[in-house]
PDB file of C-alpha atoms and ligand atoms in Angstrom:
ATOM      1  CA  UNK D  22       7.840 -13.406  25.882  1.00  0.00           C
ATOM      2  CA  UNK D  23       4.543 -12.443  24.311  1.00  0.00           C
ATOM      3  CA  UNK D  24       4.222 -12.569  20.522  1.00  0.00           C
ATOM      4  CA  UNK D  25       2.129 -10.318  18.340  1.00  0.00           C
ATOM      5  CA  UNK D  26      -0.172 -12.260  16.001  1.00  0.00           C
ATOM      6  CA  UNK D  27      -0.549 -10.843  12.526  1.00  0.00           C
ATOM      7  CA  UNK D  28      -3.174 -12.025  10.038  1.00  0.00           C
ATOM      8  CA  UNK D  29      -1.983 -12.114   6.433  1.00  0.00           C
ATOM      9  CA  UNK D  30      -3.897 -13.196   3.319  1.00  0.00           C
ATOM     10  CA  UNK D  31      -3.189 -16.874   2.657  1.00  0.00           C
ATOM     11  CA  UNK D  32      -3.052 -16.636  -1.106  1.00  0.00           C
ATOM     12  CA  UNK D  33      -4.070 -13.774  -3.299  1.00  0.00           C
ATOM     13  CA  UNK D  34      -3.072 -10.294  -4.342  1.00  0.00           C
ATOM     14  CA  UNK D  35      -1.953  -9.199  -0.884  1.00  0.00           C
ATOM     15  CA  UNK D  36       0.035 -12.272   0.179  1.00  0.00           C
ATOM     16  CA  UNK D  37       3.331 -11.785  -1.570  1.00  0.00           C
ATOM     17  CA  UNK D  38       3.643  -8.055  -0.835  1.00  0.00           C
ATOM     18  CA  UNK D  39       2.691  -8.587   2.805  1.00  0.00           C
ATOM     19  CA  UNK D  40       5.410 -11.201   3.319  1.00  0.00           C
ATOM     20  CA  UNK D  41       7.890  -9.144   1.310  1.00  0.00           C
ATOM     21  CA  UNK D  42       7.229  -6.208   3.611  1.00  0.00           C
ATOM     22  CA  UNK D  43       7.931  -8.328   6.699  1.00  0.00           C
ATOM     23  CA  UNK D  44      11.094  -9.625   5.097  1.00  0.00           C
ATOM     24  CA  UNK D  45      12.265  -6.071   4.278  1.00  0.00           C
ATOM     25  CA  UNK D  46      11.796  -5.363   7.987  1.00  0.00           C
ATOM     26  CA  UNK D  47      14.244  -8.238   8.621  1.00  0.00           C
ATOM     27  CA  UNK D  48      11.495 -10.460   9.986  1.00  0.00           C
ATOM     28  CA  UNK D  49      12.047 -13.930   8.572  1.00  0.00           C
ATOM     29  CA  UNK D  50       9.460 -16.640   8.990  1.00  0.00           C
ATOM     30  CA  UNK D  51       9.851 -20.271   9.830  1.00  0.00           C
ATOM     31  CA  UNK D  52       6.981 -22.417   8.740  1.00  0.00           C
ATOM     32  CA  UNK D  53       5.377 -23.693  11.931  1.00  0.00           C
ATOM     33  CA  UNK D  54       4.175 -27.264  12.461  1.00  0.00           C
ATOM     34  CA  UNK D  55       0.677 -26.272  11.451  1.00  0.00           C
ATOM     35  CA  UNK D  56       0.541 -24.985   7.894  1.00  0.00           C
ATOM     36  CA  UNK D  57      -1.675 -22.007   8.620  1.00  0.00           C
ATOM     37  CA  UNK D  58       0.754 -20.511  11.091  1.00  0.00           C
ATOM     38  CA  UNK D  59       4.340 -19.338  10.697  1.00  0.00           C
ATOM     39  CA  UNK D  60       6.546 -17.923  13.410  1.00  0.00           C
ATOM     40  CA  UNK D  61       9.560 -15.667  13.411  1.00  0.00           C
ATOM     41  CA  UNK D  62      12.709 -16.206  15.420  1.00  0.00           C
ATOM     42  CA  UNK D  63      14.076 -12.705  15.022  1.00  0.00           C
ATOM     43  CA  UNK D  64      10.946 -10.775  16.030  1.00  0.00           C
ATOM     44  CA  UNK D  65       8.277 -11.922  18.517  1.00  0.00           C
ATOM     45  CA  UNK D  66       5.684 -12.410  15.825  1.00  0.00           C
ATOM     46  CA  UNK D  67       3.363 -15.134  14.627  1.00  0.00           C
ATOM     47  CA  UNK D  68       1.650 -15.073  11.240  1.00  0.00           C
ATOM     48  CA  UNK D  69      -1.844 -16.493  10.719  1.00  0.00           C
ATOM     49  CA  UNK D  70      -2.692 -17.145   7.073  1.00  0.00           C
ATOM     50  CA  UNK D  71      -6.360 -16.420   6.388  1.00  0.00           C
ATOM     51  CA  UNK D  72      -8.794 -15.467   3.635  1.00  0.00           C
ATOM     52  CA  UNK D  73      -8.804 -11.693   3.333  1.00  0.00           C
ATOM     53  CA  UNK D  74     -12.579 -11.530   3.954  1.00  0.00           C
ATOM     54  CA  UNK D  75     -12.066 -13.055   7.408  1.00  0.00           C
ATOM     55  CA  UNK D  76      -9.238 -10.774   8.551  1.00  0.00           C
ATOM     56  CA  UNK D  77     -11.325  -7.838   9.920  1.00  0.00           C
ATOM     57  CA  UNK D  78     -13.433 -10.241  12.003  1.00  0.00           C
ATOM     58  CA  UNK D  79     -10.413 -12.121  13.412  1.00  0.00           C
ATOM     59  CA  UNK D  80      -8.728  -8.846  14.335  1.00  0.00           C
ATOM     60  CA  UNK D  81     -11.821  -7.349  15.941  1.00  0.00           C
ATOM     61  CA  UNK D  82     -12.322 -10.553  17.947  1.00  0.00           C
ATOM     62  CA  UNK D  83      -8.676 -10.469  19.053  1.00  0.00           C
ATOM     63  CA  UNK D  84      -7.868 -13.901  17.544  1.00  0.00           C
ATOM     64  CA  UNK D  85      -5.245 -11.953  15.601  1.00  0.00           C
ATOM     65  CA  UNK D  86      -3.811  -8.760  17.131  1.00  0.00           C
ATOM     66  CA  UNK D  87      -3.212  -7.023  13.826  1.00  0.00           C
ATOM     67  CA  UNK D  88      -3.800  -7.770  10.159  1.00  0.00           C
ATOM     68  CA  UNK D  89      -2.799  -6.720   6.668  1.00  0.00           C
ATOM     69  CA  UNK D  90      -5.868  -6.334   4.484  1.00  0.00           C
ATOM     70  CA  UNK D  91      -7.382  -4.186   1.739  1.00  0.00           C
ATOM     71  CA  UNK D  92      -9.125  -1.072   3.022  1.00  0.00           C
ATOM     72  CA  UNK D  93     -12.125  -2.182   0.955  1.00  0.00           C
ATOM     73  CA  UNK D  94     -12.570  -5.252   3.176  1.00  0.00           C
ATOM     74  CA  UNK D  95     -12.267  -3.090   6.283  1.00  0.00           C
ATOM     75  CA  UNK D  96     -14.995  -0.764   4.996  1.00  0.00           C
ATOM     76  CA  UNK D  97     -17.180  -3.630   3.852  1.00  0.00           C
ATOM     77  CA  UNK D  98     -17.017  -5.667   7.030  1.00  0.00           C
ATOM     78  CA  UNK D  99     -17.362  -2.589   9.282  1.00  0.00           C
ATOM     79  CA  UNK D 100     -15.891  -4.360  12.350  1.00  0.00           C
ATOM     80  CA  UNK D 101     -14.396  -2.705  15.402  1.00  0.00           C
ATOM     81  CA  UNK D 102     -10.766  -2.385  14.292  1.00  0.00           C
ATOM     82  CA  UNK D 103      -8.307   0.479  14.159  1.00  0.00           C
ATOM     83  CA  UNK D 104      -6.634   1.470  10.907  1.00  0.00           C
ATOM     84  CA  UNK D 105      -3.039   2.046  12.019  1.00  0.00           C
ATOM     85  CA  UNK D 106      -1.065   2.315   8.787  1.00  0.00           C
ATOM     86  CA  UNK D 107      -1.584   2.660   5.055  1.00  0.00           C
ATOM     87  CA  UNK D 108       0.922   0.532   3.181  1.00  0.00           C
ATOM     88  CA  UNK D 109       0.791   1.920  -0.353  1.00  0.00           C
ATOM     89  CA  UNK D 110       0.363  -1.350  -2.245  1.00  0.00           C
ATOM     90  CA  UNK D 111      -2.697  -3.111  -3.748  1.00  0.00           C
ATOM     91  CA  UNK D 112      -4.078   0.275  -4.682  1.00  0.00           C
ATOM     92  CA  UNK D 113      -7.444   0.131  -6.385  1.00  0.00           C
ATOM     93  CA  UNK D 114     -10.816   1.833  -6.455  1.00  0.00           C
ATOM     94  CA  UNK D 115     -14.302   0.464  -5.978  1.00  0.00           C
ATOM     95  CA  UNK D 116     -16.465   1.775  -8.746  1.00  0.00           C
ATOM     96  CA  UNK D 117     -19.829   1.537 -10.393  1.00  0.00           C
ATOM     97  CA  UNK D 118     -19.726   0.451 -14.029  1.00  0.00           C
ATOM     98  CA  UNK D 119     -22.396   0.152 -16.686  1.00  0.00           C
ATOM     99  CA  UNK D 120     -22.478  -1.218 -20.256  1.00  0.00           C
ATOM    100  CA  UNK D 121     -20.357   0.900 -22.610  1.00  0.00           C
ATOM    101  CA  UNK D 122     -23.130   1.771 -25.044  1.00  0.00           C
ATOM    102  CA  UNK D 123     -25.535   3.085 -22.387  1.00  0.00           C
ATOM    103  CA  UNK D 124     -25.878   6.849 -21.939  1.00  0.00           C
ATOM    104  CA  UNK D 125     -25.036   8.123 -18.467  1.00  0.00           C
ATOM    105  CA  UNK D 126     -25.753  11.492 -16.870  1.00  0.00           C
ATOM    106  CA  UNK D 127     -25.235  10.853 -13.168  1.00  0.00           C
ATOM    107  CA  UNK D 128     -25.845   8.530 -10.221  1.00  0.00           C
ATOM    108  CA  UNK D 129     -29.628   8.762 -10.642  1.00  0.00           C
ATOM    109  CA  UNK D 130     -29.155   6.336 -13.544  1.00  0.00           C
ATOM    110  CA  UNK D 131     -28.980   3.596 -10.901  1.00  0.00           C
ATOM    111  CA  UNK D 132     -32.508   4.268  -9.600  1.00  0.00           C
ATOM    112  CA  UNK D 133     -34.474   1.013  -9.883  1.00  0.00           C
ATOM    113  CA  UNK D 134     -31.521  -0.822 -11.455  1.00  0.00           C
ATOM    114  CA  UNK D 135     -29.947  -4.156 -10.454  1.00  0.00           C
ATOM    115  CA  UNK D 136     -26.299  -3.892  -9.387  1.00  0.00           C
ATOM    116  CA  UNK D 137     -24.083  -6.972  -8.984  1.00  0.00           C
ATOM    117  CA  UNK D 138     -21.337  -6.746  -6.369  1.00  0.00           C
ATOM    118  CA  UNK D 139     -19.225  -8.487  -3.725  1.00  0.00           C
ATOM    119  CA  UNK D 140     -19.356  -5.294  -1.646  1.00  0.00           C
ATOM    120  CA  UNK D 141     -23.035  -4.894  -0.687  1.00  0.00           C
ATOM    121  CA  UNK D 142     -22.235  -2.972   2.501  1.00  0.00           C
ATOM    122  CA  UNK D 143     -20.193  -0.204   0.866  1.00  0.00           C
ATOM    123  CA  UNK D 144     -22.665  -0.028  -2.024  1.00  0.00           C
ATOM    124  CA  UNK D 145     -25.769   0.227   0.170  1.00  0.00           C
ATOM    125  CA  UNK D 146     -24.162   3.036   2.147  1.00  0.00           C
ATOM    126  CA  UNK D 147     -23.389   4.925  -1.078  1.00  0.00           C
ATOM    127  CA  UNK D 148     -26.913   4.398  -2.448  1.00  0.00           C
ATOM    128  CA  UNK D 149     -28.424   5.641   0.836  1.00  0.00           C
ATOM    129  CA  UNK D 150     -26.244   8.759   0.735  1.00  0.00           C
ATOM    130  CA  UNK D 151     -27.385   9.432  -2.819  1.00  0.00           C
ATOM    131  CA  UNK D 152     -31.031   8.584  -1.971  1.00  0.00           C
ATOM    132  CA  UNK D 153     -31.101   5.957  -4.688  1.00  0.00           C
ATOM    133  CA  UNK D 154     -33.236   2.820  -4.506  1.00  0.00           C
ATOM    134  CA  UNK D 155     -31.602  -0.049  -6.355  1.00  0.00           C
ATOM    135  CA  UNK D 156     -31.512  -3.809  -6.125  1.00  0.00           C
ATOM    136  CA  UNK D 157     -28.197  -5.298  -4.975  1.00  0.00           C
ATOM    137  CA  UNK D 158     -27.292  -8.744  -6.344  1.00  0.00           C
ATOM    138  CA  UNK D 159     -24.600 -10.082  -4.066  1.00  0.00           C
ATOM    139  CA  UNK D 160     -22.191 -12.430  -5.837  1.00  0.00           C
ATOM    140  CA  UNK D 161     -18.779 -13.552  -4.675  1.00  0.00           C
ATOM    141  CA  UNK D 162     -16.727 -13.586  -7.865  1.00  0.00           C
ATOM    142  CA  UNK D 163     -16.666 -12.755 -11.606  1.00  0.00           C
ATOM    143  CA  UNK D 164     -18.905  -9.777 -10.963  1.00  0.00           C
ATOM    144  CA  UNK D 165     -17.896  -8.234 -14.299  1.00  0.00           C
ATOM    145  CA  UNK D 166     -19.793 -10.813 -16.352  1.00  0.00           C
ATOM    146  CA  UNK D 167     -23.111 -10.192 -14.547  1.00  0.00           C
ATOM    147  CA  UNK D 168     -24.495  -7.661 -17.072  1.00  0.00           C
ATOM    148  CA  UNK D 169     -23.672  -9.799 -20.108  1.00  0.00           C
ATOM    149  CA  UNK D 170     -25.439 -12.841 -18.669  1.00  0.00           C
ATOM    150  CA  UNK D 171     -28.470 -10.780 -17.682  1.00  0.00           C
ATOM    151  CA  UNK D 172     -27.974 -11.073 -13.935  1.00  0.00           C
ATOM    152  CA  UNK D 173     -27.736  -7.305 -13.438  1.00  0.00           C
ATOM    153  CA  UNK D 174     -27.793  -3.963 -15.281  1.00  0.00           C
ATOM    154  CA  UNK D 175     -24.532  -2.790 -13.804  1.00  0.00           C
ATOM    155  CA  UNK D 176     -21.751  -3.709 -11.405  1.00  0.00           C
ATOM    156  CA  UNK D 177     -19.960  -2.318  -8.375  1.00  0.00           C
ATOM    157  CA  UNK D 178     -16.465  -3.773  -8.207  1.00  0.00           C
ATOM    158  CA  UNK D 179     -12.729  -3.311  -7.787  1.00  0.00           C
ATOM    159  CA  UNK D 180     -11.041  -1.465 -10.648  1.00  0.00           C
ATOM    160  CA  UNK D 181      -7.333  -0.859 -11.072  1.00  0.00           C
ATOM    161  CA  UNK D 182      -6.272  -0.480 -14.713  1.00  0.00           C
ATOM    162  CA  UNK D 183      -9.796  -0.770 -16.056  1.00  0.00           C
ATOM    163  CA  UNK D 184      -8.842  -3.432 -18.592  1.00  0.00           C
ATOM    164  CA  UNK D 185     -11.248  -6.001 -17.103  1.00  0.00           C
ATOM    165  CA  UNK D 186     -14.079  -3.515 -17.591  1.00  0.00           C
ATOM    166  CA  UNK D 187     -13.081  -2.843 -21.197  1.00  0.00           C
ATOM    167  CA  UNK D 188     -12.882  -6.531 -22.061  1.00  0.00           C
ATOM    168  CA  UNK D 189     -16.389  -6.947 -20.645  1.00  0.00           C
ATOM    169  CA  UNK D 190     -17.691  -3.913 -22.578  1.00  0.00           C
ATOM    170  CA  UNK D 191     -18.297  -1.928 -19.415  1.00  0.00           C
ATOM    171  CA  UNK D 192     -17.403   1.662 -18.487  1.00  0.00           C
ATOM    172  CA  UNK D 193     -16.583   3.072 -15.061  1.00  0.00           C
ATOM    173  CA  UNK D 194     -19.051   5.826 -14.197  1.00  0.00           C
ATOM    174  CA  UNK D 195     -18.643   6.519 -10.458  1.00  0.00           C
ATOM    175  CA  UNK D 196     -15.632   5.973  -8.193  1.00  0.00           C
ATOM    176  CA  UNK D 197     -17.176   5.307  -4.783  1.00  0.00           C
ATOM    177  CA  UNK D 198     -13.986   4.771  -2.788  1.00  0.00           C
ATOM    178  CA  UNK D 199     -10.268   4.171  -3.048  1.00  0.00           C
ATOM    179  CA  UNK D 200      -8.407   1.365  -1.363  1.00  0.00           C
ATOM    180  CA  UNK D 201      -4.895   0.180  -0.568  1.00  0.00           C
ATOM    181  CA  UNK D 202      -3.425  -2.417   1.749  1.00  0.00           C
ATOM    182  CA  UNK D 203      -3.561  -1.274   5.379  1.00  0.00           C
ATOM    183  CA  UNK D 204      -2.588  -2.555   8.794  1.00  0.00           C
ATOM    184  CA  UNK D 205      -5.512  -2.860  11.157  1.00  0.00           C
ATOM    185  CA  UNK D 206      -5.261  -3.520  14.884  1.00  0.00           C
ATOM    186  CA  UNK D 207      -7.512  -4.976  17.501  1.00  0.00           C
ATOM    187  CA  UNK D 208      -8.999  -2.192  19.644  1.00  0.00           C
ATOM    188  CA  UNK D 209      -7.875  -3.759  22.926  1.00  0.00           C
ATOM    189  CA  UNK D 210      -4.172  -4.600  22.563  1.00  0.00           C
ATOM    190  CA  UNK D 211      -2.164  -5.213  25.741  1.00  0.00           C
ATOM    191  CA  UNK D 212       0.583  -2.694  26.449  1.00  0.00           C
ATOM    192  CA  UNK D 213       3.185  -5.318  25.573  1.00  0.00           C
ATOM    193  CA  UNK D 214       1.554  -5.948  22.192  1.00  0.00           C
ATOM    194  CA  UNK D 215       1.147  -2.225  21.570  1.00  0.00           C
ATOM    195  CA  UNK D 216       4.903  -1.916  22.082  1.00  0.00           C
ATOM    196  CA  UNK D 217       5.513  -4.719  19.560  1.00  0.00           C
ATOM    197  CA  UNK D 218       3.142  -3.055  17.095  1.00  0.00           C
ATOM    198  CA  UNK D 219       5.036   0.225  17.469  1.00  0.00           C
ATOM    199  CA  UNK D 220       8.360  -1.565  16.929  1.00  0.00           C
ATOM    200  CA  UNK D 221       6.964  -3.138  13.772  1.00  0.00           C
ATOM    201  CA  UNK D 222       5.553   0.203  12.538  1.00  0.00           C
ATOM    202  CA  UNK D 223       8.939   1.815  13.175  1.00  0.00           C
ATOM    203  CA  UNK D 224      10.611  -0.803  10.986  1.00  0.00           C
ATOM    204  CA  UNK D 225       7.985  -0.428   8.250  1.00  0.00           C
ATOM    205  CA  UNK D 226       8.344   3.350   8.241  1.00  0.00           C
ATOM    206  CA  UNK D 227      12.125   3.043   8.100  1.00  0.00           C
ATOM    207  CA  UNK D 228      11.897   0.801   5.050  1.00  0.00           C
ATOM    208  CA  UNK D 229       9.239   2.982   3.383  1.00  0.00           C
ATOM    209  CA  UNK D 230      11.318   6.110   3.926  1.00  0.00           C
ATOM    210  CA  UNK D 231      14.453   4.629   2.440  1.00  0.00           C
ATOM    211  CA  UNK D 232      12.544   3.425  -0.624  1.00  0.00           C
ATOM    212  CA  UNK D 233      12.950   5.976  -3.370  1.00  0.00           C
ATOM    213  CA  UNK D 234      16.076   7.485  -1.794  1.00  0.00           C
ATOM    214  CA  UNK D 235      19.608   7.065  -3.023  1.00  0.00           C
ATOM    215  CA  UNK D 236      22.937   7.730  -1.412  1.00  0.00           C
ATOM    216  CA  UNK D 237      24.918   9.963  -3.718  1.00  0.00           C
ATOM    217  CA  UNK D 238      28.695  10.511  -3.767  1.00  0.00           C
ATOM    218  CA  UNK D 239      30.528  12.916  -6.022  1.00  0.00           C
ATOM    219  CA  UNK D 240      33.734  14.875  -6.443  1.00  0.00           C
ATOM    220  CA  UNK D 241      33.588  18.649  -6.655  1.00  0.00           C
ATOM    221  CA  UNK D 242      36.116  21.428  -7.224  1.00  0.00           C
ATOM    222  CA  UNK D 243      36.436  23.462  -3.999  1.00  0.00           C
ATOM    223  CA  UNK D 244      35.594  26.757  -5.688  1.00  0.00           C
ATOM    224  CA  UNK D 245      32.172  25.318  -6.620  1.00  0.00           C
ATOM    225  CA  UNK D 246      31.452  23.712  -3.232  1.00  0.00           C
ATOM    226  CA  UNK D 247      28.969  26.303  -1.967  1.00  0.00           C
ATOM    227  CA  UNK D 248      26.912  26.108  -5.150  1.00  0.00           C
ATOM    228  CA  UNK D 249      26.960  22.294  -5.198  1.00  0.00           C
ATOM    229  CA  UNK D 250      25.997  22.075  -1.513  1.00  0.00           C
ATOM    230  CA  UNK D 251      23.015  24.296  -2.225  1.00  0.00           C
ATOM    231  CA  UNK D 252      21.844  21.826  -4.908  1.00  0.00           C
ATOM    232  CA  UNK D 253      22.097  18.757  -2.652  1.00  0.00           C
ATOM    233  CA  UNK D 254      19.244  18.285  -0.173  1.00  0.00           C
ATOM    234  CA  UNK D 255      20.740  15.802   2.337  1.00  0.00           C
ATOM    235  CA  UNK D 256      19.231  14.752   5.647  1.00  0.00           C
ATOM    236  CA  UNK D 257      20.866  17.605   7.539  1.00  0.00           C
ATOM    237  CA  UNK D 258      23.654  18.803   5.275  1.00  0.00           C
ATOM    238  CA  UNK D 259      26.042  16.928   3.027  1.00  0.00           C
ATOM    239  CA  UNK D 260      29.275  15.390   4.265  1.00  0.00           C
ATOM    240  CA  UNK D 261      32.319  17.083   2.714  1.00  0.00           C
ATOM    241  CA  UNK D 262      35.754  15.422   2.772  1.00  0.00           C
ATOM    242  CA  UNK D 263      38.976  16.636   1.167  1.00  0.00           C
ATOM    243  CA  UNK D 264      40.330  14.561  -1.707  1.00  0.00           C
ATOM    244  CA  UNK D 265      44.020  13.732  -1.972  1.00  0.00           C
ATOM    245  CA  UNK D 266      44.072  15.807  -5.157  1.00  0.00           C
ATOM    246  CA  UNK D 267      44.387  19.415  -4.045  1.00  0.00           C
ATOM    247  CA  UNK D 268      41.467  21.755  -4.721  1.00  0.00           C
ATOM    248  CA  UNK D 269      38.889  18.945  -4.798  1.00  0.00           C
ATOM    249  CA  UNK D 270      36.440  17.489  -2.259  1.00  0.00           C
ATOM    250  CA  UNK D 271      34.217  14.445  -2.026  1.00  0.00           C
ATOM    251  CA  UNK D 272      30.556  15.065  -1.115  1.00  0.00           C
ATOM    252  CA  UNK D 273      28.058  12.516   0.259  1.00  0.00           C
ATOM    253  CA  UNK D 274      24.322  13.064   0.509  1.00  0.00           C
ATOM    254  CA  UNK D 275      20.858  11.541   0.128  1.00  0.00           C
ATOM    255  CA  UNK D 276      18.676  12.302  -2.880  1.00  0.00           C
ATOM    256  CA  UNK D 277      15.123  11.247  -3.644  1.00  0.00           C
ATOM    257  CA  UNK D 278      14.582   9.328  -6.885  1.00  0.00           C
ATOM    258  CA  UNK D 279      11.930  11.821  -8.003  1.00  0.00           C
ATOM    259  CA  UNK D 280      14.474  14.641  -7.971  1.00  0.00           C
ATOM    260  CA  UNK D 281      17.465  12.517  -8.918  1.00  0.00           C
ATOM    261  CA  UNK D 282      17.923  13.342 -12.623  1.00  0.00           C
ATOM    262  CA  UNK D 283      17.217  17.035 -12.138  1.00  0.00           C
ATOM    263  CA  UNK D 284      19.829  17.209  -9.412  1.00  0.00           C
ATOM    264  CA  UNK D 285      22.382  15.243 -11.440  1.00  0.00           C
ATOM    265  CA  UNK D 286      21.987  17.707 -14.333  1.00  0.00           C
ATOM    266  CA  UNK D 287      22.618  20.661 -12.048  1.00  0.00           C
ATOM    267  CA  UNK D 288      25.575  18.921 -10.403  1.00  0.00           C
ATOM    268  CA  UNK D 289      27.203  18.274 -13.788  1.00  0.00           C
ATOM    269  CA  UNK D 290      26.596  21.866 -14.899  1.00  0.00           C
ATOM    270  CA  UNK D 291      28.426  23.008 -11.781  1.00  0.00           C
ATOM    271  CA  UNK D 292      31.507  20.885 -12.314  1.00  0.00           C
ATOM    272  CA  UNK D 293      30.741  17.764 -10.263  1.00  0.00           C
ATOM    273  CA  UNK D 294      32.518  14.602 -11.434  1.00  0.00           C
ATOM    274  CA  UNK D 295      32.541  10.919 -10.573  1.00  0.00           C
ATOM    275  CA  UNK D 296      28.913  10.881  -9.419  1.00  0.00           C
ATOM    276  CA  UNK D 297      27.869   7.580  -7.803  1.00  0.00           C
ATOM    277  CA  UNK D 298      24.331   6.689  -6.680  1.00  0.00           C
ATOM    278  CA  UNK D 299      23.841   3.762  -4.308  1.00  0.00           C
ATOM    279  CA  UNK D 300      20.550   2.223  -3.101  1.00  0.00           C
ATOM    280  CA  UNK D 301      19.738   2.743   0.573  1.00  0.00           C
ATOM    281  CA  UNK D 302      18.424  -0.184   2.590  1.00  0.00           C
ATOM    282  CA  UNK D 303      17.442   1.507   5.848  1.00  0.00           C
ATOM    283  CA  UNK D 304      17.116   5.144   6.845  1.00  0.00           C
ATOM    284  CA  UNK D 305      16.731   6.008  10.508  1.00  0.00           C
ATOM    285  CA  UNK D 306      16.484   9.609  11.656  1.00  0.00           C
TER     286      UNK D 306
HETATM  287  P1  ATP J   1      -9.384 -14.583  -0.708  1.00  0.00           P
HETATM  288  O1  ATP J   1      -9.215 -15.927  -1.306  1.00  0.00           O
HETATM  289  O2  ATP J   1      -8.344 -14.309   0.355  1.00  0.00           O
HETATM  290  O3  ATP J   1     -10.774 -14.266  -0.273  1.00  0.00           O
HETATM  291  P2  ATP J   1      -9.886 -12.633  -2.853  1.00  0.00           P
HETATM  292  O4  ATP J   1     -10.031 -13.340  -4.140  1.00  0.00           O
HETATM  293  O5  ATP J   1     -11.088 -12.137  -2.147  1.00  0.00           O
HETATM  294  O6  ATP J   1      -8.985 -13.537  -1.885  1.00  0.00           O
HETATM  295  P3  ATP J   1      -7.833 -10.939  -4.041  1.00  0.00           P
HETATM  296  O7  ATP J   1      -8.331 -10.924  -5.435  1.00  0.00           O
HETATM  297  O8  ATP J   1      -6.594 -11.701  -3.739  1.00  0.00           O
HETATM  298  O9  ATP J   1      -8.978 -11.356  -3.006  1.00  0.00           O
HETATM  299  O10 ATP J   1      -7.649  -9.426  -3.589  1.00  0.00           O
HETATM  300  C1  ATP J   1      -7.235  -9.086  -2.312  1.00  0.00           C
HETATM  301  C2  ATP J   1      -7.270  -7.572  -2.166  1.00  0.00           C
HETATM  302  O11 ATP J   1      -6.361  -6.986  -3.100  1.00  0.00           O
HETATM  303  C3  ATP J   1      -8.614  -6.929  -2.473  1.00  0.00           C
HETATM  304  O12 ATP J   1      -9.478  -6.934  -1.351  1.00  0.00           O
HETATM  305  C4  ATP J   1      -8.201  -5.522  -2.843  1.00  0.00           C
HETATM  306  O13 ATP J   1      -7.927  -4.748  -1.682  1.00  0.00           O
HETATM  307  C5  ATP J   1      -6.897  -5.754  -3.583  1.00  0.00           C
HETATM  308  N1  ATP J   1      -7.122  -5.881  -5.032  1.00  0.00           N
HETATM  309  C6  ATP J   1      -7.963  -6.703  -5.667  1.00  0.00           C
HETATM  310  N2  ATP J   1      -7.909  -6.564  -6.995  1.00  0.00           N
HETATM  311  C7  ATP J   1      -6.974  -5.629  -7.236  1.00  0.00           C
HETATM  312  C8  ATP J   1      -6.428  -5.055  -8.403  1.00  0.00           C
HETATM  313  N3  ATP J   1      -6.838  -5.398  -9.611  1.00  0.00           N
HETATM  314  N4  ATP J   1      -5.454  -4.151  -8.257  1.00  0.00           N
HETATM  315  C9  ATP J   1      -5.003  -3.791  -7.053  1.00  0.00           C
HETATM  316  N5  ATP J   1      -5.500  -4.292  -5.905  1.00  0.00           N
HETATM  317  C10 ATP J   1      -6.464  -5.199  -5.977  1.00  0.00           C
HETATM  318 ZN1   ZN J   2     -11.669 -12.490  -0.371  1.00  0.00          ZN
END
């Protein structure tokens, strides 16, 4: 049987979450004989561990069928790959930052300036759109120290909390793009591999959907049932079962974490008792 080959970052900010996601999909990995490859016995999948910068290229060449990588690398490398799913982790933005004490009135500030970055492709595209001529200093790491050592006037880099900028006395002045981990796919997957990709996406979506949802059980007096049912969202409608104690029922439903406390308050106000909330592992509609 054919296997789908997935490229995952070998070590870095995406690695752990990528493997955790596979494991939540009940795909366990056995370390293969070669260290850079792992295989799964419960899903026809092989993992190739690579540097994140190389993943778009490997996927566009078809060496890997799919890959998990930051959207920023996909934009930067500009290879022929399809973005098939946003994964919601490793969220960050790619921004322009300048020294804190410098006055700033808009992107024209960058005209004639030197900007240090590891993302020259994304930056050049932005500068062209803004009709700005600037000098790009491409460096591969520790971009944030470039202004203090006199290598550049400003930087274009990944920002998440902004604390790295602050500790380097820089301020974020333009957010050029946002990024999160995504799944990319080779443009020419065989029909068998497309089927495997869809099976994997189905599992990922099932896990993502159940995250943030809780299974809720409670007891309610029968004369308040209609009101309590109207408070509970549920997938279709809540399950109602009679309790041994006359005049009372047990209700089961699914509630999203965001609404959870609000709903619990209303349930209590309407006479619900013995409320239990249980984590949900998988939700399939
Ligand atoms: P490699 O050795 O594989 O080349 P790297 O050092 O280039 O790794 P990491 O720092 O591990 O890359 O970052 C991987 C990806 O994680 C980035 O491309 C970006 O999408 C995301 N990322 C980076 N920094 C942050 C951050 N501070 N917060 C959230 N996501 C981030
Ligand atoms: Zn990298």
